[in-house]
mmCIF file of C-alpha atoms and ligand atoms in Angstrom:
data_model
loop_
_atom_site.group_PDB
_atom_site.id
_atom_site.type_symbol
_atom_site.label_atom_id
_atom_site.label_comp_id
_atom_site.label_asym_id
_atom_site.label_seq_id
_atom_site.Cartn_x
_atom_site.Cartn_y
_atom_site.Cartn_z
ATOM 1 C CA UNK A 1 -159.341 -40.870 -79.320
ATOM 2 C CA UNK A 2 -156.401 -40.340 -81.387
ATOM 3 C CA UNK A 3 -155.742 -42.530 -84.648
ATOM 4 C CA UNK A 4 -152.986 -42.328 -86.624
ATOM 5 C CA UNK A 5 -152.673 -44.258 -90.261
ATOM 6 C CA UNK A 6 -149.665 -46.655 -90.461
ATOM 7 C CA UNK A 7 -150.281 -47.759 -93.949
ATOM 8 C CA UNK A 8 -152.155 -50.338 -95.058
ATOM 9 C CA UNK A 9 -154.853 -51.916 -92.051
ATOM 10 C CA UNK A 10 -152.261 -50.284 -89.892
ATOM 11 C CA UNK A 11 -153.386 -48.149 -86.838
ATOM 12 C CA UNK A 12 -151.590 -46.524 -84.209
ATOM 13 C CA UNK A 13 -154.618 -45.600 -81.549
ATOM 14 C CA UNK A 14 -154.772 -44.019 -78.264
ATOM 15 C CA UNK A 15 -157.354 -44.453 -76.537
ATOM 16 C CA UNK A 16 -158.181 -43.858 -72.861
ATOM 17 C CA UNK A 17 -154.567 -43.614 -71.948
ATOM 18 C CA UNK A 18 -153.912 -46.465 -73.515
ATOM 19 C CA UNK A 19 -151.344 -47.064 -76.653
ATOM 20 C CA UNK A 20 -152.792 -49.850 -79.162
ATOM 21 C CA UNK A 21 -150.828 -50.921 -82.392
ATOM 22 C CA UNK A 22 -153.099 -52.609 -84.628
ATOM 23 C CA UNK A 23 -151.817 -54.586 -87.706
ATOM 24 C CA UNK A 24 -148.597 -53.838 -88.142
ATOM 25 C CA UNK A 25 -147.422 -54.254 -92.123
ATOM 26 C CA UNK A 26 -144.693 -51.270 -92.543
ATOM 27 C CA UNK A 27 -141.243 -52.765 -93.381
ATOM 28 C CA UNK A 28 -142.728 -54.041 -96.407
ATOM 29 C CA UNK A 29 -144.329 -51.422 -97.449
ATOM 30 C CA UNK A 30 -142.795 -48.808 -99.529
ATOM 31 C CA UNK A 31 -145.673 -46.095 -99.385
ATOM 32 C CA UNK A 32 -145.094 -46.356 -95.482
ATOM 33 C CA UNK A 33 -141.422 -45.547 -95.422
ATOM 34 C CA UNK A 34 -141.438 -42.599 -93.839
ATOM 35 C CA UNK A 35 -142.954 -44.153 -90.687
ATOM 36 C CA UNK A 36 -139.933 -44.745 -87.801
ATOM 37 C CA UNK A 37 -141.112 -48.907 -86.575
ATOM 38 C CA UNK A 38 -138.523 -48.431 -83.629
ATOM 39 C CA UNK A 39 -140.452 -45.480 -82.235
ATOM 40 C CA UNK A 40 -143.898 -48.067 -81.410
ATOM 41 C CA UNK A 41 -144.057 -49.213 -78.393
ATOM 42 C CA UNK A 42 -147.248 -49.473 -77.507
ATOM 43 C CA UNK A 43 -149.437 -50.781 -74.623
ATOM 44 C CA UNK A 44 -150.465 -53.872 -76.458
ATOM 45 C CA UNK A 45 -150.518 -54.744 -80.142
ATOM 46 C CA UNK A 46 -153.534 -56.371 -81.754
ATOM 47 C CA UNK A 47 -153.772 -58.908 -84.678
ATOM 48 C CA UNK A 48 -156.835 -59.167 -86.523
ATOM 49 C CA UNK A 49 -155.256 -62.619 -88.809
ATOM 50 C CA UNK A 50 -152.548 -64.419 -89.233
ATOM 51 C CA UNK A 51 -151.575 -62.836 -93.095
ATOM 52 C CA UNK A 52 -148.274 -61.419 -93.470
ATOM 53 C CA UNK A 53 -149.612 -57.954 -94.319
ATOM 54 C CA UNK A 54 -151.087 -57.690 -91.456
ATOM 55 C CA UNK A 55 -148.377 -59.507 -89.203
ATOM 56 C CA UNK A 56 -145.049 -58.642 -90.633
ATOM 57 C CA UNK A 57 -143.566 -56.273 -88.205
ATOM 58 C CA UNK A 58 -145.465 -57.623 -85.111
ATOM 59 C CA UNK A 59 -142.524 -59.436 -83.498
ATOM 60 C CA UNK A 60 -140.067 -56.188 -83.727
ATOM 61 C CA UNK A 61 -142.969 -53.990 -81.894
ATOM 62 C CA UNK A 62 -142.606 -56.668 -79.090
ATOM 63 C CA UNK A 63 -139.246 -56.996 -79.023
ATOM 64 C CA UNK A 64 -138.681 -53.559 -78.447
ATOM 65 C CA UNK A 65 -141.484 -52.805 -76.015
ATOM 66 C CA UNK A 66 -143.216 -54.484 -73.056
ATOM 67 C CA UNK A 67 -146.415 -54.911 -75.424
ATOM 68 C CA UNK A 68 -149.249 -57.990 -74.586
ATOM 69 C CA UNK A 69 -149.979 -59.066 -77.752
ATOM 70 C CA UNK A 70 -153.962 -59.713 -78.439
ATOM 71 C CA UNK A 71 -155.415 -61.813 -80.963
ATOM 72 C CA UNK A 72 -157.641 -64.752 -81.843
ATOM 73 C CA UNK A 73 -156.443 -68.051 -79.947
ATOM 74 C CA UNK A 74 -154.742 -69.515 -83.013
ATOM 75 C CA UNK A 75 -152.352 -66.256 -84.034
ATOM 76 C CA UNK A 76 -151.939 -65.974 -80.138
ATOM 77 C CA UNK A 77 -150.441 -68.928 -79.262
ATOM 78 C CA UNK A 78 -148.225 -68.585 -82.632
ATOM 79 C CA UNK A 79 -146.581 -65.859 -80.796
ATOM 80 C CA UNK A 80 -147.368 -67.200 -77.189
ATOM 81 C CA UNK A 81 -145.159 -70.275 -78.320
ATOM 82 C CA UNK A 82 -142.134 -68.179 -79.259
ATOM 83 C CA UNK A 83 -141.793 -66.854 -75.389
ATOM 84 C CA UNK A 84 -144.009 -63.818 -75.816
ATOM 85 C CA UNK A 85 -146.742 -62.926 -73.596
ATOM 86 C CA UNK A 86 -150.347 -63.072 -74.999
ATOM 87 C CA UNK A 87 -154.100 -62.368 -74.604
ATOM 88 C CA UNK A 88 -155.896 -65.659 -76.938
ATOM 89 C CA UNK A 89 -159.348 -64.930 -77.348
ATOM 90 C CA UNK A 90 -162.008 -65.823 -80.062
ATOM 91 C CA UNK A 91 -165.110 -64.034 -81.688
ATOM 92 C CA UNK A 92 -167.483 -62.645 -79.408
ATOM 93 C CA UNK A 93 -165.794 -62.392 -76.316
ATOM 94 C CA UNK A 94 -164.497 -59.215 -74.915
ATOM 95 C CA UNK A 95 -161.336 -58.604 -72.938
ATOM 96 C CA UNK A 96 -160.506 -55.370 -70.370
ATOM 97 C CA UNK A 97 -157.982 -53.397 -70.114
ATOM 98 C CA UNK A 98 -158.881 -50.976 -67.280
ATOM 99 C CA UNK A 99 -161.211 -48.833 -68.451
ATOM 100 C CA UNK A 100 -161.083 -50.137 -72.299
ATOM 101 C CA UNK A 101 -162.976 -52.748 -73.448
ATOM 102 C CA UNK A 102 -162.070 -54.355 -76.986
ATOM 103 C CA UNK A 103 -164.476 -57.421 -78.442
ATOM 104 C CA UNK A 104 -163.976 -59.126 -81.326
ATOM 105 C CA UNK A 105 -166.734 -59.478 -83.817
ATOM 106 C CA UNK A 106 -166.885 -61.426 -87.271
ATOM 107 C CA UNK A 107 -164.795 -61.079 -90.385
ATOM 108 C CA UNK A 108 -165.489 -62.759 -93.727
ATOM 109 C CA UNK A 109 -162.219 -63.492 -94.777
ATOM 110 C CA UNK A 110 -159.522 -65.925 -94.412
ATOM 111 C CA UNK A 111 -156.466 -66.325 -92.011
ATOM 112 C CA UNK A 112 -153.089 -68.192 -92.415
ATOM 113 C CA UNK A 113 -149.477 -67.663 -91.937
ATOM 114 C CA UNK A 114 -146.689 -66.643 -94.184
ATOM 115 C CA UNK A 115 -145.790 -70.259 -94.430
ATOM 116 C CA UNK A 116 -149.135 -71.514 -95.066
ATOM 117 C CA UNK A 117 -150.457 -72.946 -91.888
ATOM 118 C CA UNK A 118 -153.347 -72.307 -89.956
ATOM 119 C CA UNK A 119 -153.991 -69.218 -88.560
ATOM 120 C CA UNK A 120 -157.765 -70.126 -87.390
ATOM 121 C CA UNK A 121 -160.110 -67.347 -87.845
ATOM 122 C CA UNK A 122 -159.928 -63.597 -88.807
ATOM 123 C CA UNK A 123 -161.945 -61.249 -86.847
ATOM 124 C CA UNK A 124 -162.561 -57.673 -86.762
ATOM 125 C CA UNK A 125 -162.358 -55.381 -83.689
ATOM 126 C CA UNK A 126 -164.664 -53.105 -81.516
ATOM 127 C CA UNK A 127 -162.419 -50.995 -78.866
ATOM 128 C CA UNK A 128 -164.794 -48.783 -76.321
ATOM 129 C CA UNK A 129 -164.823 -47.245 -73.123
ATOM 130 C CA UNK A 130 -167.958 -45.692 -71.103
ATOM 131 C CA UNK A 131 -167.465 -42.354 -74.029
ATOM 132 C CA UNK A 132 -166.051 -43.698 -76.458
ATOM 133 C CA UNK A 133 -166.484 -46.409 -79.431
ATOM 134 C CA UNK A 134 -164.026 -47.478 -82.815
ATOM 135 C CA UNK A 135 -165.321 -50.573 -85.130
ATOM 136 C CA UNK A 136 -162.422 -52.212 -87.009
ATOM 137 C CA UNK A 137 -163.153 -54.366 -89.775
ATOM 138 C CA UNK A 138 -159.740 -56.171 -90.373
ATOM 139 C CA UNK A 139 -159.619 -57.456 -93.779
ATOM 140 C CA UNK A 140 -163.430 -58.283 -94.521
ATOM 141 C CA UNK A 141 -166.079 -58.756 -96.762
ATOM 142 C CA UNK A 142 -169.176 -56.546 -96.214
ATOM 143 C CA UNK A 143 -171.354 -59.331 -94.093
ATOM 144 C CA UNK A 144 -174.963 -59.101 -92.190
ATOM 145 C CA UNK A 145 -173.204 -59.795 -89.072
ATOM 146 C CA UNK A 146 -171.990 -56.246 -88.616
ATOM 147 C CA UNK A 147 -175.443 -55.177 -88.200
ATOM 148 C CA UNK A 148 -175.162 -57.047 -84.955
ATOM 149 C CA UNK A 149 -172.338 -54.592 -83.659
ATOM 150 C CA UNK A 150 -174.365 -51.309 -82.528
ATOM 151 C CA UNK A 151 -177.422 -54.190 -81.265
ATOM 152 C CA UNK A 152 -174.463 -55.003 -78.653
ATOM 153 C CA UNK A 153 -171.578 -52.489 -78.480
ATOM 154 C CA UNK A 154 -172.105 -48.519 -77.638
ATOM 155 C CA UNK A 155 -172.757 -46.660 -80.507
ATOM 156 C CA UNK A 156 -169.806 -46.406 -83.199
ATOM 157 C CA UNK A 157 -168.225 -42.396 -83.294
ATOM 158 C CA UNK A 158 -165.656 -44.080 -86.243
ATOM 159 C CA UNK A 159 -165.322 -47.235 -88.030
ATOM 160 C CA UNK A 160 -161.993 -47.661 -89.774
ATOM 161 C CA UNK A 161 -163.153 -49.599 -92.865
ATOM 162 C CA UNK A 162 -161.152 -51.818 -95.621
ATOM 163 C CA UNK A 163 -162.075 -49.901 -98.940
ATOM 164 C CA UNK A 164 -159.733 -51.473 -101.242
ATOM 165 C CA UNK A 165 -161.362 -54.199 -103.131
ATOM 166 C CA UNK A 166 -160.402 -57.797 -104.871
ATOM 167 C CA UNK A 167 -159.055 -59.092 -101.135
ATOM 168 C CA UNK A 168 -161.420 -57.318 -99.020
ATOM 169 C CA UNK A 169 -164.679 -55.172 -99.652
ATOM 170 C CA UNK A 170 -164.501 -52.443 -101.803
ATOM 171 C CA UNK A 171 -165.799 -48.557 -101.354
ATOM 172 C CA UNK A 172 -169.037 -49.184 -102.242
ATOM 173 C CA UNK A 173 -169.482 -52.229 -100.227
ATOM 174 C CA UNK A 174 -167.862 -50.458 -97.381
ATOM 175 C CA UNK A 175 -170.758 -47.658 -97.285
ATOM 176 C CA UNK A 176 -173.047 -50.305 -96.453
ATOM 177 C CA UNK A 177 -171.314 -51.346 -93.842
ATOM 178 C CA UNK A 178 -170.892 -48.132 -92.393
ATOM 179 C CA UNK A 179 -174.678 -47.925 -92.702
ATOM 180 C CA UNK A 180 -174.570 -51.435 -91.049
ATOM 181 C CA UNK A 181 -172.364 -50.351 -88.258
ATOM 182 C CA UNK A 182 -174.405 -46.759 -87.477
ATOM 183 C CA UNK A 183 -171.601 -45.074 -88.253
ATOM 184 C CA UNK A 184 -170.977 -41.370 -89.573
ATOM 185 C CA UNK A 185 -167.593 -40.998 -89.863
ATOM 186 C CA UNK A 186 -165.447 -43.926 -91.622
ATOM 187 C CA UNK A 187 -161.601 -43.980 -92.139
ATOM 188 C CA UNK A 188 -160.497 -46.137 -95.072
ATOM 189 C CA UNK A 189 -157.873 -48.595 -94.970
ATOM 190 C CA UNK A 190 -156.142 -51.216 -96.692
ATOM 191 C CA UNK A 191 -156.171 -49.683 -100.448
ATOM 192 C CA UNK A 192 -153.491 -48.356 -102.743
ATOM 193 C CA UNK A 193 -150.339 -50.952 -100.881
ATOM 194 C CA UNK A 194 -150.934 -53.206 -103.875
ATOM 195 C CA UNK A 195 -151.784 -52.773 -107.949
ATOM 196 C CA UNK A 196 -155.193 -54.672 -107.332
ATOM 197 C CA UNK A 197 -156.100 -52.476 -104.485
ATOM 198 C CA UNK A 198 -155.463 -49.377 -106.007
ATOM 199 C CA UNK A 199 -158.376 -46.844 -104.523
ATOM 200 C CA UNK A 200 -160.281 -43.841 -106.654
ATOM 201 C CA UNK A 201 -160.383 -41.508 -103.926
ATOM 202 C CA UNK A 202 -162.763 -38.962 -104.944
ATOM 203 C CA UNK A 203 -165.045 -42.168 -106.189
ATOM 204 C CA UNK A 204 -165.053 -43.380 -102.987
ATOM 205 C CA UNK A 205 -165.167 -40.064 -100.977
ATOM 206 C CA UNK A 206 -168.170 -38.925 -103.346
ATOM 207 C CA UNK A 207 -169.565 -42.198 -102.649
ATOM 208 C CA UNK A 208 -169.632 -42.064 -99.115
ATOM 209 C CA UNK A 209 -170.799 -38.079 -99.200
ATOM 210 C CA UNK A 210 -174.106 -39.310 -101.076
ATOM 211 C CA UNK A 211 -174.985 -41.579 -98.214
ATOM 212 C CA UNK A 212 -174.269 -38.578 -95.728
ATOM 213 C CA UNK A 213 -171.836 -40.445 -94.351
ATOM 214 C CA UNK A 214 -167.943 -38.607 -93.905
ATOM 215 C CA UNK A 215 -164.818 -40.802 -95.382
ATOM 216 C CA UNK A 216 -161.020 -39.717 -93.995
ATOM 217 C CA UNK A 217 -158.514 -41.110 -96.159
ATOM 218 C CA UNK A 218 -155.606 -39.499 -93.925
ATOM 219 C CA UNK A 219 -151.965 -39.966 -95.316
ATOM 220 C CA UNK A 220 -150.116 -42.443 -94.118
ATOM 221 C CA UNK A 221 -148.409 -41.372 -90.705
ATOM 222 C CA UNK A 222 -151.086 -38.751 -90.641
ATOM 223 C CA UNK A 223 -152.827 -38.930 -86.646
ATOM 224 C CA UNK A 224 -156.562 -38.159 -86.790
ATOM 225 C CA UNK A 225 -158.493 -36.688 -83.439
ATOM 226 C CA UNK A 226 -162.328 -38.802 -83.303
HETATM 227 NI NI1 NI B 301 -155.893 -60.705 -95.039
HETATM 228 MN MN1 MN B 302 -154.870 -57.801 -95.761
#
């Protein structure tokens, strides 16, 4: 599979043919300028919440493609309402797209939109085909329940972890969960967009090396091969 960073907990991910946008918070974020919106136009776009840095440029991306949008039943029928078409689901379940599978598994965190209503629950992702597995924590704290995720998806080849802190777990918290997870390679996300998420990188990247474990920290825009 292909990943690339978009900034933030933005992915761009390809993945048995298929084009995913995950997240989408560019427009409003400086460090991502460089990164051209108009040229995604992917298969379908995910949303792990409802928050605004995680949402912002989700309606342009299906505007300018012929996306499905995925996401919990709440944030899905936010969009659904507004004409576009959507997959709702809810933790737990799992939804097909050919030969792609994606679940969605717990997040400890909150949800809501920009305007303050209810954006029901946050969840994080697990994408896989017969080959191939990627764990997504969305915006998270580190919990037990990700120990559940290799007990009932195929074994995790990357898990694209938040590593930033104060909203969501921090580095060291995050090489738990990759320990939770299985997983030996982690990419880091959601860190450095905002003063209080501001990352140490060779902290963290030491951090991860003494539990054996490999953390990418690619630039954003940079495309990573798993
Ligand atoms: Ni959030
Ligand atoms: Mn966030």
């Amino acid at each position: 599979m292909k990943i690339r960073y978009l900034g933030h907990g933005g992915l761009h991910i390809e993945l048995a043919g298929t084009q995913l946008i995950i997240d989408p918070f560019i427009s409003g974020n400086d460090l991502a300028r460089d990164v051209d919106i108009s040229a995604l136009k992917p298969d379908y776009l995910i949303l792990t919440h409802g928050h605004q840095d995680h949402t912002l440029d989700a309606e342009k991306i299906l505007k300018q493609s012929d996306a499905k949008l995925i996401s919990t039943y709440e944030v899905a029928n936010h969009y659904g309402d507004k004409g576009y078409e959507v997959v709702a689901m809810n933790h737990g379940g799992v939804y097909r797209m050919g030969e792609l599978s994606l679940k969605m598994v717990n997040a400890v965190h909150s949800s809501s939109f920009a305007d303050g209503s209810y954006a029901g629950n946050p969840v994080g992702l697990v994408l896989y085909t017969d080959t191939e597995c990627v764990y997504i924590s969305g915006d998270t704290a580190l919990t037990m329940d990700m120990k559940l995720i290799p007990m009932t998806c195929p074994p995790v080849d990357v898990a694209v972890l938040c590593v930033g802190d104060h909203f969501t777990m921090g580095y060291k918290d995050a090489v738990i969960a990759a320990q939770f997870v299985e997983a030996k390679i982690v990419m880091g996300v959601h860190y450095d967009t905002f003063p209080p998420i501001k990352l140490d990188q060779d902290a963290a990247i030491l951090a991860f090396k003494e539990a054996m474990i490999r953390l990418d920290l690619p630039a954003i825009g940079e495309v990573k091969e798993y």
